[in-house]
Every structure is written in C-alpha cells, then in structure tokens.
Short mmCIF file of C-alpha atoms and ligand atoms in Angstrom, two decimals:
data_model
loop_
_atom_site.label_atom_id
_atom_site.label_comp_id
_atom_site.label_asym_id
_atom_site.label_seq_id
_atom_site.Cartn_x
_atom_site.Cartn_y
_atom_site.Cartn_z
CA UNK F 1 68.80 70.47 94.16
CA UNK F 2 68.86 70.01 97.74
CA UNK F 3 67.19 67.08 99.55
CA UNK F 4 66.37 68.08 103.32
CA UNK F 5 66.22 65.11 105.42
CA UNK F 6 63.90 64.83 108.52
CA UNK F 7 64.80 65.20 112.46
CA UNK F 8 66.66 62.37 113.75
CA UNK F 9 66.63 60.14 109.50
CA UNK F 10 68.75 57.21 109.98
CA UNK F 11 71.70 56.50 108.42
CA UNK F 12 70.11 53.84 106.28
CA UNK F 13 67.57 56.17 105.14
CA UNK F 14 70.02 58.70 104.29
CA UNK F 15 71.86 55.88 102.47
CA UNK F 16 68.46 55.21 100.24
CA UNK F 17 67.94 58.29 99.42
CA UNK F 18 71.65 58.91 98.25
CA UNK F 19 71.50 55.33 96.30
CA UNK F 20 67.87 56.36 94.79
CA UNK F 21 69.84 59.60 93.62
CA UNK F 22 73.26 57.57 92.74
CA UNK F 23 71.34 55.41 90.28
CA UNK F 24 69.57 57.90 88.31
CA UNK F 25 73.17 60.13 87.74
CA UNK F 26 73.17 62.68 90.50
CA UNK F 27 76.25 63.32 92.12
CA UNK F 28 76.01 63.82 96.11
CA UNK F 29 76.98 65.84 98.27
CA UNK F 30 76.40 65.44 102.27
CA UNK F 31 76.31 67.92 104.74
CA UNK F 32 75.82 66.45 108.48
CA UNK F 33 74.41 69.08 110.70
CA UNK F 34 74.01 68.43 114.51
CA UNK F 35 70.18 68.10 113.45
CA UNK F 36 69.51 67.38 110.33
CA UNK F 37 71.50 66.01 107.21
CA UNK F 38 71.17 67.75 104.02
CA UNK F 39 72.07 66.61 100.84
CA UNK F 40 73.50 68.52 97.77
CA UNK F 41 72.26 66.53 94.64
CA UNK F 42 73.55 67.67 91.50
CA UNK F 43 72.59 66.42 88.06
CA UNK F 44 69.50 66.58 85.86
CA UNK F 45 66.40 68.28 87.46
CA UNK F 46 63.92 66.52 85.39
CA UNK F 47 64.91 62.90 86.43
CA UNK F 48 64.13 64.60 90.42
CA UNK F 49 60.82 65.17 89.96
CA UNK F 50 60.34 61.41 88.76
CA UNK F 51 61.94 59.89 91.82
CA UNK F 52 59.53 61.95 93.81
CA UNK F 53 61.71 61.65 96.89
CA UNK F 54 59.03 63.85 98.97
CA UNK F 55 57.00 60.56 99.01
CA UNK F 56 59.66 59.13 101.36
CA UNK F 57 58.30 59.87 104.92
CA UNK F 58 61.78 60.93 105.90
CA UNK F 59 62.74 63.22 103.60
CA UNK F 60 61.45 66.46 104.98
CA UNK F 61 61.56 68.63 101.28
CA UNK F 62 63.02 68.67 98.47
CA UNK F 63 64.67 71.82 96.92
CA UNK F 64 65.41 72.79 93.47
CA UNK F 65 68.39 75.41 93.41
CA UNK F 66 67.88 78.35 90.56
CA UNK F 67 71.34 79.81 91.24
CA UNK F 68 74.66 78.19 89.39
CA UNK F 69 76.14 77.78 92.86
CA UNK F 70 74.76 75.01 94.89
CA UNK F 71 77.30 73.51 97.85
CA UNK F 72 78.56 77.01 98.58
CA UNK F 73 75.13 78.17 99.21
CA UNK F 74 73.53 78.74 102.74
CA UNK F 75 70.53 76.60 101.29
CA UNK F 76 73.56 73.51 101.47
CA UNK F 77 74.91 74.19 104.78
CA UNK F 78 72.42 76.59 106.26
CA UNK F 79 74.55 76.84 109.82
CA UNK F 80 78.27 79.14 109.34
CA UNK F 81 81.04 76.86 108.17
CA UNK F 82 84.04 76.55 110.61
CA UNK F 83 87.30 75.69 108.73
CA UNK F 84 89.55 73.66 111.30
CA UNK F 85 93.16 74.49 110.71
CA UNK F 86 95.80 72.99 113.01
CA UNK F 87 94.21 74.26 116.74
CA UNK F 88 92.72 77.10 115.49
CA UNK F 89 89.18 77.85 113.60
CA UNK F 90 87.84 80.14 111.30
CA UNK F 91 84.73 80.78 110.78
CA UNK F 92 83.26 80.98 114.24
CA UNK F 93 83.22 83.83 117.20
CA UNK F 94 86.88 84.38 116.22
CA UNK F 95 88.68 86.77 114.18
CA UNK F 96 91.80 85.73 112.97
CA UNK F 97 94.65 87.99 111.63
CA UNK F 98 97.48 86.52 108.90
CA UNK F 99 100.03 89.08 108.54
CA UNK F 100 103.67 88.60 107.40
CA UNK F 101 105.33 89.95 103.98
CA UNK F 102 104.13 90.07 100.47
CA UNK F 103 107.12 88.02 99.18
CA UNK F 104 109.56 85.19 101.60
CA UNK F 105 113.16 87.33 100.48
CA UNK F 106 115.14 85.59 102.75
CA UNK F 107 115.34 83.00 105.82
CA UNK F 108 116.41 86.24 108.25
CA UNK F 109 113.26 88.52 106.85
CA UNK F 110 110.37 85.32 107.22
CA UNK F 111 112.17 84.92 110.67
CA UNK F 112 111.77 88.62 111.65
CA UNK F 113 108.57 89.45 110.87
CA UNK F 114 107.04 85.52 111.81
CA UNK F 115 108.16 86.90 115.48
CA UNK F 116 106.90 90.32 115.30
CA UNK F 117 103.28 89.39 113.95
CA UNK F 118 103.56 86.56 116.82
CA UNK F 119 104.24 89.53 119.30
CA UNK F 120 101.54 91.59 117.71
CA UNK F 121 99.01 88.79 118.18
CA UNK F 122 98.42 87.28 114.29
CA UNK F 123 97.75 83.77 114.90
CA UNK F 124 98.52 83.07 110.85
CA UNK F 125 102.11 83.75 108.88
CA UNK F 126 101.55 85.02 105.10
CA UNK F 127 104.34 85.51 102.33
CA UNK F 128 104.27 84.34 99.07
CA UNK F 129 107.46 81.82 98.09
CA UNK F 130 105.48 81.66 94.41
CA UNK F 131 105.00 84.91 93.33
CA UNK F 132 102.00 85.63 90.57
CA UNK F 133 103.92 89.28 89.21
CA UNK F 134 102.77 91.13 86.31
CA UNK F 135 106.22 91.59 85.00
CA UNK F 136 109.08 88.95 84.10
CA UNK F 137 111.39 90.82 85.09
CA UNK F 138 110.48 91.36 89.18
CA UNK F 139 111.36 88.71 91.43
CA UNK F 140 109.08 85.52 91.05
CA UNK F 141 109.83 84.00 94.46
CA UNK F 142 112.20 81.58 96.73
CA UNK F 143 109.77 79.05 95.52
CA UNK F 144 110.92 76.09 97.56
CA UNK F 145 113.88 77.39 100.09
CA UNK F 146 110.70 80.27 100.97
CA UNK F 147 108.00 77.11 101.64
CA UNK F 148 111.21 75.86 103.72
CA UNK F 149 111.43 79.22 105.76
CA UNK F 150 107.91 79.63 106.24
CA UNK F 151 107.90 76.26 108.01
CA UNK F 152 111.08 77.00 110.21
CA UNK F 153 109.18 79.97 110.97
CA UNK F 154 106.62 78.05 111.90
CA UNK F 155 108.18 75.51 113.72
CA UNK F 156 109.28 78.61 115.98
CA UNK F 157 106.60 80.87 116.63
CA UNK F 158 103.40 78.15 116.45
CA UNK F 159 101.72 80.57 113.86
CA UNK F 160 100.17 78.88 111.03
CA UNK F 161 101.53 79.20 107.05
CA UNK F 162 99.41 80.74 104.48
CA UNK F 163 100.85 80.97 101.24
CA UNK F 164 100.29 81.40 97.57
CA UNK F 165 100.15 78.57 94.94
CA UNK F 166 100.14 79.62 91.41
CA UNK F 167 100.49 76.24 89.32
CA UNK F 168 98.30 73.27 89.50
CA UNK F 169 102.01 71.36 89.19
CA UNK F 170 102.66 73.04 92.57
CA UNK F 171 99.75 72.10 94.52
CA UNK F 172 101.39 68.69 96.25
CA UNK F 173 104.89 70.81 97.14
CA UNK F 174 102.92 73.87 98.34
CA UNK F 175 100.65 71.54 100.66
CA UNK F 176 103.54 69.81 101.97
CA UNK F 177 104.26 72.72 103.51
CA UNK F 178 101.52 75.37 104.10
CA UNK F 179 98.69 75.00 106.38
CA UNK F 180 96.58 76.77 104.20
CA UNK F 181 96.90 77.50 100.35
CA UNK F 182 96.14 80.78 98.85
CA UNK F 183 94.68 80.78 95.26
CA UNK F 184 95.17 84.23 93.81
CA UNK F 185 93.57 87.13 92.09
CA UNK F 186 94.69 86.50 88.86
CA UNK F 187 94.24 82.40 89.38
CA UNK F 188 90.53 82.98 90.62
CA UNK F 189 89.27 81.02 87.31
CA UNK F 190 92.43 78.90 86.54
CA UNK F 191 90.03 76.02 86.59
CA UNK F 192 92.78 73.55 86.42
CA UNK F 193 94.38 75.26 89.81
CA UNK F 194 91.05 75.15 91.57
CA UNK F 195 90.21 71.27 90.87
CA UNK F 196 93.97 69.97 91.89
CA UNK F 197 93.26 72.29 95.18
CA UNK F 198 90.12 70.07 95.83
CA UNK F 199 92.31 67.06 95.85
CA UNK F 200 95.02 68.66 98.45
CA UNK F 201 93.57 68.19 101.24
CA UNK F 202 94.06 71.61 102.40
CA UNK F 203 92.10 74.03 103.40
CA UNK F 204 92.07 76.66 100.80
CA UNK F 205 91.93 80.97 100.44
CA UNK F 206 90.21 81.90 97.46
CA UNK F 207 90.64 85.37 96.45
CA UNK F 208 88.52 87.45 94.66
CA UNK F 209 89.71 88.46 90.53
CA UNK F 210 89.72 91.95 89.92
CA UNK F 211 87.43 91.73 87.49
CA UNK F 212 85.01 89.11 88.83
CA UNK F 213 81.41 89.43 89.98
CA UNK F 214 79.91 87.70 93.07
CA UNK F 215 78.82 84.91 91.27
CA UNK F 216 81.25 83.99 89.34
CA UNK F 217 83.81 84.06 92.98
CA UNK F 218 81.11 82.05 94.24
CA UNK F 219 81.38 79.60 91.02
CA UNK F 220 84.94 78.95 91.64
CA UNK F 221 84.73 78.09 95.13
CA UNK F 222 82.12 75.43 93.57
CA UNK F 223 84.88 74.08 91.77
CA UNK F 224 86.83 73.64 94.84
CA UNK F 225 83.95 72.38 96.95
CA UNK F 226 82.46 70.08 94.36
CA UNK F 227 85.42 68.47 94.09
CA UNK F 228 85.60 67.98 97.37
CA UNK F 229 87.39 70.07 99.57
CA UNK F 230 84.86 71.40 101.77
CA UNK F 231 87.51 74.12 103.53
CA UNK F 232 87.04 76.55 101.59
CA UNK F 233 87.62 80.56 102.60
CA UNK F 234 86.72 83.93 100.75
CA UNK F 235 89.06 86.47 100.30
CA UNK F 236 88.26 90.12 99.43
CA UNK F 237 91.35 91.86 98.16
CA UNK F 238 89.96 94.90 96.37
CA UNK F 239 87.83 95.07 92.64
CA UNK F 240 89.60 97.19 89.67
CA UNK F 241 87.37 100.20 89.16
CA UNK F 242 87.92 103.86 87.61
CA UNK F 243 89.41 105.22 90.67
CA UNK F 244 93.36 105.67 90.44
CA UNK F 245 94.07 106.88 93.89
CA UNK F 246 93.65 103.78 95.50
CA UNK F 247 95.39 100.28 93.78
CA UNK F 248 91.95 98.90 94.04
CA UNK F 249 88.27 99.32 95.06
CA UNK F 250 87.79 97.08 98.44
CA UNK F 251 84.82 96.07 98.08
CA UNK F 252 83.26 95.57 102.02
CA UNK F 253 79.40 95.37 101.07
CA UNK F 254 81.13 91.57 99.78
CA UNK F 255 80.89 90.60 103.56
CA UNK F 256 77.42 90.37 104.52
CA UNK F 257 76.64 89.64 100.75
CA UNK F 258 78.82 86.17 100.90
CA UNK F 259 77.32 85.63 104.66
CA UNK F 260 73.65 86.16 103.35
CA UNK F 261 74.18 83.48 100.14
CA UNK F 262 77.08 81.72 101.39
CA UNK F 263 78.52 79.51 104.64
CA UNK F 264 81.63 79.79 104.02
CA UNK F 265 83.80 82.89 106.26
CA UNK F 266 85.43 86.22 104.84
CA UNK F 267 88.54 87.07 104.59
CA UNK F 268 89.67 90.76 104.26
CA UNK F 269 92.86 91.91 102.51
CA UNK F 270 92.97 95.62 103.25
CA UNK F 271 96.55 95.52 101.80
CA UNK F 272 95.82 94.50 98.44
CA UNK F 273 91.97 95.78 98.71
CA UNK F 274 94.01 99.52 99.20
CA UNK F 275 97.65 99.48 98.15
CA UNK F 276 98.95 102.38 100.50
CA UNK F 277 99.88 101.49 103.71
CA UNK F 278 98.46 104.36 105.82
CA UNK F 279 94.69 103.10 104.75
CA UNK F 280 94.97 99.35 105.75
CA UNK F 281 94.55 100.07 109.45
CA UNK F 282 91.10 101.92 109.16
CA UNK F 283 89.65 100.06 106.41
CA UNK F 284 90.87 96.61 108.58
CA UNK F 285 88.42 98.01 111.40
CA UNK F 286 85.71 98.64 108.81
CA UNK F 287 86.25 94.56 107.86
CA UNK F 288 85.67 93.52 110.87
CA UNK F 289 82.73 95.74 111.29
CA UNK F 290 81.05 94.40 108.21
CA UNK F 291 81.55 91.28 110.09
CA UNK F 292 85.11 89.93 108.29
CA UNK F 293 85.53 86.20 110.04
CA UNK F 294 89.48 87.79 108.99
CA UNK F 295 92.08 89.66 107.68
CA UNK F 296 95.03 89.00 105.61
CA UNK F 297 97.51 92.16 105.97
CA UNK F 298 101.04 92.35 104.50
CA UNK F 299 103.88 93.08 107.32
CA UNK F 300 107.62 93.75 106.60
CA UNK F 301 110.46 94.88 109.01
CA UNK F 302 111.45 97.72 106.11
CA UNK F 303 108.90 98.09 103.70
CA UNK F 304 111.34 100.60 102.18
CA UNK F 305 113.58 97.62 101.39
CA UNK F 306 110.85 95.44 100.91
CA UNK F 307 111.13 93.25 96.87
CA UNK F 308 107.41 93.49 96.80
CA UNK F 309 104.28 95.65 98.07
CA UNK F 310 106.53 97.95 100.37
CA UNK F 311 103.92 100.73 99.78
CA UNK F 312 101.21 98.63 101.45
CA UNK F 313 103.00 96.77 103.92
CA UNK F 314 103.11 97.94 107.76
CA UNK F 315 105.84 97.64 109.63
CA UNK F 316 105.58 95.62 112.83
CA UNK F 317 105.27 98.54 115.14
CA UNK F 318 102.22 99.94 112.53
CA UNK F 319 101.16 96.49 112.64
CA UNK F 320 100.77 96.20 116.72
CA UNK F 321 99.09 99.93 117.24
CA UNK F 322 96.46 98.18 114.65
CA UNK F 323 96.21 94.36 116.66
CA UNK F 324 95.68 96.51 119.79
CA UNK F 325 92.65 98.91 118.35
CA UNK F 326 91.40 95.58 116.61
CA UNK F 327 91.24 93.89 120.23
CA UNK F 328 89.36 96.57 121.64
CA UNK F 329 86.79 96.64 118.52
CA UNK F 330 86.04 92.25 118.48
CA UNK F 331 85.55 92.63 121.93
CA UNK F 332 82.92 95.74 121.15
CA UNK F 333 81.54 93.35 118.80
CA UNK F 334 81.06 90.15 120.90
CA UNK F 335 83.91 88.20 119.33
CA UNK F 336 87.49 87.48 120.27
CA UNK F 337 90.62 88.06 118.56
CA UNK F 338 92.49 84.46 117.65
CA UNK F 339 95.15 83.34 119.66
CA UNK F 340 98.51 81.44 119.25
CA UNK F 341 98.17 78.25 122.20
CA UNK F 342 101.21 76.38 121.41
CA UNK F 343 104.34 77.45 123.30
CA UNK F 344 107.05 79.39 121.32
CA UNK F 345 110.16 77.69 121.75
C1 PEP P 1 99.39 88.46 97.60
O1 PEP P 1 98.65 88.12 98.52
O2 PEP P 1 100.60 88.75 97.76
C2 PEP P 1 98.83 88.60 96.23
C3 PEP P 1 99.59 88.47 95.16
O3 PEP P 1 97.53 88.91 96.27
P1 PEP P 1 96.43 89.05 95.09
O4 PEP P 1 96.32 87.70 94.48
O5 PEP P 1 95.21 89.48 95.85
O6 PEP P 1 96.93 90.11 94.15
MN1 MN P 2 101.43 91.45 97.80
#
C-alpha cells in the first residue's frame, strides 16, 4: 500500500502516521519528494482498512498496490530516481557510458583501456575481477589483484568502477572497492546476493536473467530496495530466445516499459544484449533512443587476445567513432552525454 501524504504534512504527522502503521506490523518505507512525502507500507492489507488513515486530515489518499512490486514502482516514487555516484548522476538529463573489458587480465590491460574509454568520453570503468563463466575450466577472474587494478585505474583516469560480484561472501571486498556493484544475469534471483547488496551501501546494477520476465526483474530489485538500498539501476543485457544468430535477444521495448512502472533508470548492455561486436554500435543508438538513462559496452585494446567476450568487445578506436555519433544523437535528444570533472593526473 502506499500512503500519500498532503502538501506541506509535518514531520510529526508523517511520524504518526508511520507509528499508527509501525504498531499494527507494517514495515515502512519513506520516500521524501520536494512536495510531498509518500510512504511505502508493506504488510497485511486488511489491518489498513481498519486504521482508516484517510480520516487523518493530512493524509491526502491511501493506495492499495495490486502488483507484487511496491517500492520499485512509479506509484512509490512517482518523480525519476537519480542514483548519486561519486560526482556524477544517473538517472537524470544525462547519459552515461561504462565501457572497459569483459574480464580485468592484467594491471597493463585495465590500465590501457581505463585511458582509452577516458579519451573516448565513458565517464564509468567496467571489467569483471569475479567472473560468473559457464565453464570451470575458462578463467574465473583476478578476483582481488583485478578490484586492486580497477582502483589504480581509477585513481588515474577519475572514471568510476563498475564491477561484477558473484557471491554474497564477496559483497564487503567488492564494495571496498567498486563504486558501483554489478549483480549478474545468472545471479538475478540469487536471493541471498541481492539482500547482502542491500546492506552494502552501494549503489547497485541489476541485470536482467535470460530467462526472466519483467516482473520477476522488477521483484528482485524489491529485494534490494526493501532491504534498503534505494540505488538501485536496471540493466538490459539481452533475453534467450529461438534466434541463434545473435547471443541474445536485446530486448529495447524493456526501456519505456521499466520507465512507465518503474523510477528507477536503464541501463543498456548492447554487448551482452548482441554478442558480435559490429552490432553494439547501432543497437547502442537505438538504447538511447528508447530513452536508455545508459549503456554498459565491453572495450578491449585486442579483442583478438581478449580471455573473455573478444567477439563483442570494441576496440578503443570502434569505441570513440561510437562516443562521437552518441554525442551528436543526446544532444538531438535534449540530453547530454556524462562527463569525467576530476583532473586526470
Ligand atoms: C558481464 O557483464 O561481463 C557479464 C558476465 O554479463 P551478464 O551477467 O549480463 O552475462
Ligand atoms: Mn562479458
């Protein structure tokens, strides 16, 4: 249920309301708007309708919520989310890019490419130092010595670290370092993963399963926000369907479905969402025409060399033609491409 408070409640009226609820087993949720406070109530709808909260004079209505989601729902938060990360947010009039490799392979490669994307005009530094791989056999990750590299390489370029975290035992290491955690495909229901994420502090990239519908994508990103990590992002990266030519299906009409029901911004992967690196710069444009808040795209100096995702991955002179033809289309579209403020050294 949501309980929509009046113009200008007080505090202390908030506070009553939230006790009133408190007392008869609803869990809260509060969502301060510029205007008006709203208040996620979850618990037992029957035990509402007693408390008849619409008696209160400030308490402008009271909504009961028939879908499963509740604080990821526009009826929650009705104005965009922005997700603040380090200077930089997501979720408003700018598009930000993450690029970098699939996999951290060594301190010289994160180096390389951190540059290169920097150059290019990404404002965000992927590369996985955890690696989720369907076989035991192919490389797993640097694990720590990569979370170590991605912050050197952040330390000298001023681009942000996004990077994967596949283990709920990881979640304190990876937030040590990263700036924003990714939560995988194949984790997208690893409910354990998604509940220690709430408690990192973090804000977090949830990626879509191959498999999953809307609403259950939108259910785990409940898990994340009720317990209470509020920074959470979407991440298209491509549905597994009967077509063979591409890895995946990306799935674009996900855009302004998540931005109809949901608050929370978009990310595009048109490297995973394709898996051939000649489609990720048109279907990147397509994104952001759908209105993508972002892109994740996997970069690597020799994607012939590269341990992981070589076929997908641009290389950094691919990856600039694209940055420049994605400057002239936000600015078509009445939004701005990120940028990097803090100096390089
Ligand atoms: C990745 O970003 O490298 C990755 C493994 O992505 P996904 O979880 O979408 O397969
Ligand atoms: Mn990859």
């Amino acid at each position: 249920m949501i309980v929509v408070m009046k113009m200008g409640s007080t505090a202390e009226q908030i506070e009553e309301v939230s006790t009133r609820l408190t007392e008869e087993g609803f869990k809260i949720h509060l969502s301060q708007g510029v205007e008006r406070t709203i208040m996620g109530a979850i618990g037992d709808r029957t035990r509402l309708e007693a408390l008849d909260l619409e008696a209160l004079p400030w308490v402008e209505k009271v909504v009961p919520i028939l879908a499963p989601y509740k604080l990821v729902s526009r009826e929650f938060h009705p104005a965009d989310s922005i997700i603040r990360i380090g200077d930089q947010e997501i979720g408003g009039n700018r598009v930000h890019v993450m690029a970098g490799p699939c996999a951290v392979e060594s301190r010289a490669q994160i180096l390389e490419t951190a540059h290169a994307v920097r150059e290019a005009g990404a404002t965000f530094l992927r590369g996985g130092a955890f690696k989720p791989r369907t076989s035991p056999y192919s490389f797993q990750g640097l694990e720590e010595e990569g979370l170590r590299y991605l912050a050197e390489a952040r330390e000298q370029t001023g681009l942000l670290v996004i990077t994967e975290v596949i283990d709920a035992r990881d979640v304190a290491l990876v937030a040590e370092y990263a700036d924003v955690l990714q939560i995988g495909a194949r984790n997208m229901q690893n409910f354990i993963l998604l509940k220690e994420a709430a408690k990192c502090g973090k804000p977090v990239l949830l990626k879509r399963g191959p498999s999953a519908t809307l609403e259950e994508w939108m259910m785990a990103a409940e898990y994340i926000m009720d317990g209470g990590n509020y920074q959470v992002m979407f991440c298209e990266r491509g549905i597994r369907t009967f077509e063979s030519y591409t890895r995946n299906t990306l799935d674009l009409s996900m855009v302004p479905a998540l931005h109809a029901l949901s608050h929370l911004p978009v990310i595009i992967d048109p490297s995973h969402g394709t898996g051939k690196w000649h489609l990720v710069h048109p279907m990147a444009k397509a994104a952001l025409a759908a209105g993508a808040d972002g892109l994740i795209v996997e970069v690597h100096p020799h994607p012939e060399k590269a341990v992981s995702d070589g076929k997908q991955s641009l290389t950094p002179e691919r990856f600039q033609v694209m940055m420049a033809d994605l400057a002239r289309l936000t600015s078509a579209l009445d939004r701005e491409l990120g940028e990097v403020s803090k100096c390089v050294k």
